[in-house]
Coordinates of C-alpha atoms and ligand atoms in Angstrom, one line a residue:
X2 CA -1.5 -22.6 -9.1
X3 CA 1.7 -23.5 -10.7
X4 CA 3.6 -25.5 -8.2
X5 CA 6.7 -27.5 -7.6
X6 CA 5.4 -29.2 -4.6
X7 CA 5.6 -28.5 -0.9
X8 CA 6.5 -30.9 1.8
X9 CA 9.4 -31.0 4.2
X10 CA 13.0 -30.1 3.6
X11 CA 14.9 -32.3 1.2
X12 CA 17.5 -34.4 2.9
X13 CA 19.2 -36.7 0.4
X14 CA 20.4 -39.9 2.0
X15 CA 23.5 -39.3 4.1
X16 CA 24.0 -35.8 2.9
X17 CA 24.5 -33.0 5.4
X18 CA 23.0 -35.1 8.2
X19 CA 24.5 -32.9 10.9
X20 CA 23.4 -29.7 9.2
X21 CA 21.1 -27.3 10.9
X22 CA 18.2 -26.5 8.6
X23 CA 16.5 -23.1 8.5
X24 CA 13.3 -22.7 6.6
X25 CA 12.0 -19.3 5.4
X26 CA 8.6 -18.8 4.0
X27 CA 8.9 -15.8 1.7
X28 CA 6.1 -14.1 -0.2
X29 CA 6.3 -11.6 -3.0
X30 CA 3.5 -9.1 -3.4
X31 CA 2.9 -6.1 -5.7
X32 CA 1.1 -4.8 -8.7
X33 CA 1.0 -6.9 -11.8
X34 CA 4.0 -6.6 -14.2
X35 CA 6.3 -5.1 -11.6
X36 CA 8.6 -8.1 -12.0
X37 CA 7.9 -10.4 -9.0
X38 CA 8.1 -13.6 -11.0
X39 CA 11.2 -12.2 -12.8
X40 CA 13.0 -11.6 -9.5
X41 CA 12.1 -15.1 -8.3
X42 CA 13.3 -16.6 -11.6
X43 CA 16.5 -14.7 -11.3
X44 CA 17.0 -15.8 -7.7
X45 CA 16.1 -19.5 -8.2
X46 CA 17.4 -20.1 -11.7
X47 CA 19.6 -17.2 -12.6
X48 CA 17.5 -16.4 -15.6
X49 CA 15.5 -13.5 -17.1
X50 CA 12.7 -13.7 -19.7
X51 CA 11.8 -10.5 -21.6
X52 CA 8.3 -12.0 -22.1
X53 CA 7.5 -13.4 -18.7
X54 CA 3.9 -14.6 -18.4
X55 CA 1.6 -13.0 -15.9
X56 CA 1.1 -15.3 -12.9
X57 CA -2.2 -17.0 -12.3
X58 CA -3.1 -17.4 -8.6
X59 CA 0.4 -17.9 -7.3
X60 CA 3.5 -19.9 -8.0
X61 CA 5.5 -21.9 -5.5
X62 CA 9.2 -22.3 -5.8
X63 CA 12.0 -23.4 -3.5
X64 CA 15.6 -22.6 -3.3
X65 CA 18.1 -24.1 -0.9
X66 CA 21.5 -22.7 -0.1
X67 CA 24.2 -23.8 2.2
X68 CA 25.9 -21.4 4.6
X69 CA 28.7 -23.1 6.5
X70 CA 26.9 -25.8 8.5
X71 CA 23.4 -24.4 7.9
X72 CA 21.1 -25.3 5.1
X73 CA 18.7 -22.5 4.3
X74 CA 15.6 -23.5 2.5
X75 CA 13.5 -20.7 1.0
X76 CA 9.9 -21.5 0.3
X77 CA 8.8 -18.8 -2.0
X78 CA 5.2 -17.8 -2.8
X79 CA 5.2 -15.7 -5.9
X80 CA 1.7 -14.2 -5.9
X81 CA -0.3 -12.9 -8.9
X82 CA -0.5 -9.1 -9.0
X83 CA -3.8 -8.8 -10.9
X84 CA -6.5 -7.3 -8.8
X85 CA -8.8 -10.2 -9.2
X86 CA -6.4 -12.4 -7.2
X87 CA -6.1 -9.9 -4.3
X88 CA -8.4 -11.9 -2.0
X89 CA -6.1 -14.9 -2.2
X90 CA -3.1 -13.0 -0.9
X91 CA -3.7 -13.7 2.9
X92 CA -3.3 -17.4 2.2
X93 CA 0.2 -16.8 1.0
X94 CA 1.5 -14.2 3.5
X95 CA 0.0 -15.9 6.5
X96 CA 2.8 -17.5 8.5
X97 CA 5.5 -15.9 6.2
X98 CA 8.7 -14.9 7.9
X99 CA 9.5 -12.4 5.1
X100 CA 7.7 -10.5 2.4
X101 CA 9.1 -8.6 -0.5
X102 CA 6.8 -5.9 -1.7
X103 CA 7.8 -5.0 -5.3
X104 CA 7.0 -1.9 -7.3
X105 CA 8.3 -0.7 -10.7
X106 CA 10.5 2.5 -10.4
X107 CA 9.0 3.7 -13.7
X108 CA 5.4 3.7 -12.5
X109 CA 4.1 5.7 -9.5
X110 CA 0.8 3.8 -9.4
X111 CA 2.8 0.6 -8.5
X112 CA 4.5 2.5 -5.7
X113 CA 1.1 3.5 -4.3
X114 CA 0.0 -0.1 -4.6
X115 CA 3.1 -1.2 -2.8
X116 CA 2.3 1.1 0.1
X117 CA -1.2 -0.5 0.4
X118 CA 0.4 -4.0 0.5
X119 CA 2.7 -2.8 3.3
X120 CA -0.3 -1.5 5.3
X121 CA -2.1 -4.8 4.8
X122 CA 0.9 -6.8 5.9
X123 CA 1.4 -4.6 8.9
X124 CA -2.3 -5.1 9.9
X125 CA -2.7 -8.7 9.0
X126 CA 0.5 -10.6 8.6
X127 CA 2.6 -12.1 11.4
X128 CA 3.8 -9.3 13.7
X129 CA 7.4 -10.6 13.3
X130 CA 7.3 -10.5 9.6
X131 CA 10.3 -8.8 7.9
X132 CA 9.1 -6.6 5.1
X133 CA 11.4 -5.6 2.3
X134 CA 10.5 -3.0 -0.3
X135 CA 12.0 -3.6 -3.8
X136 CA 12.0 -0.9 -6.5
X137 CA 12.4 -3.1 -9.5
X138 CA 13.5 -2.3 -13.1
X139 CA 16.4 -0.2 -11.9
X140 CA 18.0 -0.9 -15.3
X141 CA 15.6 1.6 -16.9
X142 CA 16.3 4.4 -14.5
X143 CA 16.1 6.8 -17.5
X144 CA 12.3 6.3 -17.2
X145 CA 12.3 6.7 -13.5
X146 CA 9.1 8.0 -11.9
X147 CA 9.7 7.2 -8.3
X148 CA 12.8 8.8 -6.7
X149 CA 15.1 6.6 -4.7
X150 CA 15.1 9.1 -1.8
X151 CA 11.4 9.2 -1.7
X152 CA 11.1 5.4 -1.5
X153 CA 14.0 5.2 1.0
X154 CA 12.3 7.8 3.3
X155 CA 9.0 5.9 3.1
X156 CA 10.9 2.6 3.9
X157 CA 12.7 4.3 6.9
X158 CA 9.4 5.7 8.2
X159 CA 7.9 2.2 8.1
X160 CA 10.9 0.2 9.3
X161 CA 11.2 -1.6 6.0
X162 CA 14.3 -2.9 4.3
X163 CA 14.7 -1.1 0.9
X164 CA 16.6 -1.7 -2.2
X165 CA 16.3 -1.0 -5.9
X166 CA 16.6 -4.1 -8.0
X167 CA 16.8 -5.3 -11.5
X168 CA 15.7 -8.8 -12.4
X169 CA 17.1 -8.1 -15.9
X170 CA 20.7 -7.2 -14.8
X171 CA 20.6 -9.2 -11.5
X172 CA 21.3 -6.0 -9.6
X173 CA 20.4 -6.7 -5.9
X174 CA 18.6 -9.9 -6.8
X175 CA 19.7 -11.6 -3.7
X176 CA 17.4 -12.1 -0.7
X177 CA 17.9 -9.2 1.8
X178 CA 18.6 -9.7 5.5
X179 CA 16.2 -12.2 7.0
X180 CA 15.4 -13.3 10.6
X181 CA 17.1 -16.4 11.6
X182 CA 14.5 -19.1 12.5
X183 CA 15.0 -22.2 14.5
X184 CA 15.9 -25.4 12.8
X185 CA 13.0 -27.0 11.0
X186 CA 11.4 -23.7 10.4
X187 CA 10.0 -23.0 13.8
X188 CA 10.5 -19.3 14.3
X189 CA 12.4 -18.6 17.5
X190 CA 11.4 -16.2 20.1
X191 CA 14.1 -13.8 19.0
X192 CA 12.8 -14.1 15.4
X193 CA 14.1 -10.7 14.4
X194 CA 17.7 -11.5 14.7
X195 CA 19.1 -10.4 11.4
X196 CA 21.8 -12.6 10.2
X197 CA 21.6 -11.7 6.5
X198 CA 21.7 -14.1 3.7
X199 CA 23.5 -12.6 0.7
X200 CA 22.7 -15.0 -2.1
X201 CA 24.9 -13.1 -4.6
X202 CA 27.8 -14.3 -2.6
X203 CA 26.6 -17.7 -1.6
X204 CA 24.9 -18.8 -4.7
X205 CA 25.4 -16.4 -7.6
X206 CA 23.7 -18.5 -10.3
X207 CA 21.1 -20.2 -8.1
X208 CA 22.6 -23.5 -8.8
X209 CA 25.3 -24.3 -6.3
X210 CA 22.6 -25.3 -3.8
X211 CA 21.8 -28.3 -5.8
X212 CA 25.3 -29.6 -5.5
X213 CA 25.7 -28.7 -1.9
X214 CA 22.4 -29.6 -0.3
X215 CA 20.5 -31.7 -2.7
X216 CA 18.7 -28.8 -4.2
X217 CA 15.0 -28.7 -4.6
Ligands
LIG14 P1 2.1 -10.7 -12.4 O1 2.5 -12.1 -12.4 O2 1.1 -10.3 -13.4 O3 1.8 -10.2 -11.0 O4 3.4 -9.8 -12.8 P2 4.9 -9.9 -12.2 O5 5.0 -8.9 -11.1 O6 5.3 -11.3 -11.8 O7 5.8 -9.4 -13.4 P3 6.7 -10.3 -14.4 O8 7.9 -10.9 -13.6 O9 5.8 -11.2 -15.1 O10 7.4 -9.1 -15.3 C1 6.5 -8.3 -16.1 C2 7.4 -7.8 -17.3 O11 8.4 -6.9 -16.8 C3 8.0 -8.9 -18.1 O12 7.9 -8.5 -19.5 C4 9.5 -8.8 -17.6 O13 10.4 -9.2 -18.7 C5 9.7 -7.3 -17.3 N1 10.6 -7.1 -16.2 C6 10.7 -7.8 -15.0 N2 11.7 -7.4 -14.3 C7 12.4 -6.4 -15.0 C8 13.5 -5.6 -14.8 O14 14.2 -5.7 -13.8 N3 13.9 -4.8 -15.8 C9 13.2 -4.7 -17.0 N4 13.6 -3.8 -17.9 N5 12.1 -5.4 -17.2 C10 11.7 -6.3 -16.3
LIG15 MG1 4.2 -13.0 -11.9

């Protein structure tokens, strides 16, 4: 697994000592080549690679943003979409507060695969998990195979958040509304309170967190 290390929240000496710290474990799931790693790269580094390598096993990245007096640390598991890694997935979604299930709007098979991931999460992940469905590659809507309305209706029927995204153009490449956990990452009883963390507003290039909170 590619990794940048786990461990507790970064707290540089003296910085933000009075801050509340919220931790979110976030997992990305979906067929290979739908753009999971590209979305994470966009969110964490503000970059896009035309030739993004297929993930092996999973990749772990973190991103920290400051919202007023709260430091929000995202612990992101970017899983590998190739079928041979499927059996590893529960390790990554177990205990996750949020999952983003990604499909490619130009490929109906990936939408079917996304629905299977949603079913698996609903059966086996934490009951409080917030699931978002992301129809990626919206920049090539001229090759669209999955209609927006169809995906929206499916998301509504299954109580999912839904958005179309583009890692390439950065469209909707913020993290959608998430439950607010207790400080230090202990999910509260009311874990479904949706505060919303719009990272396009708080951290448009994925770099301001480093200045503000000590980064990752
Ligand atoms: P696995 O790691 O194999 O599971 O794939 P993945 O879901 O992580 O896909 P990845 O991010 O590696 O992207 C696959 C290909 O799609 C790459 O060539 C990306 O450049 C391209 N891609 C990703 N996101 C977008 C997007 O929003 N628009 C377009 N046009 N291409 C994209
Ligand atoms: Mg990948």
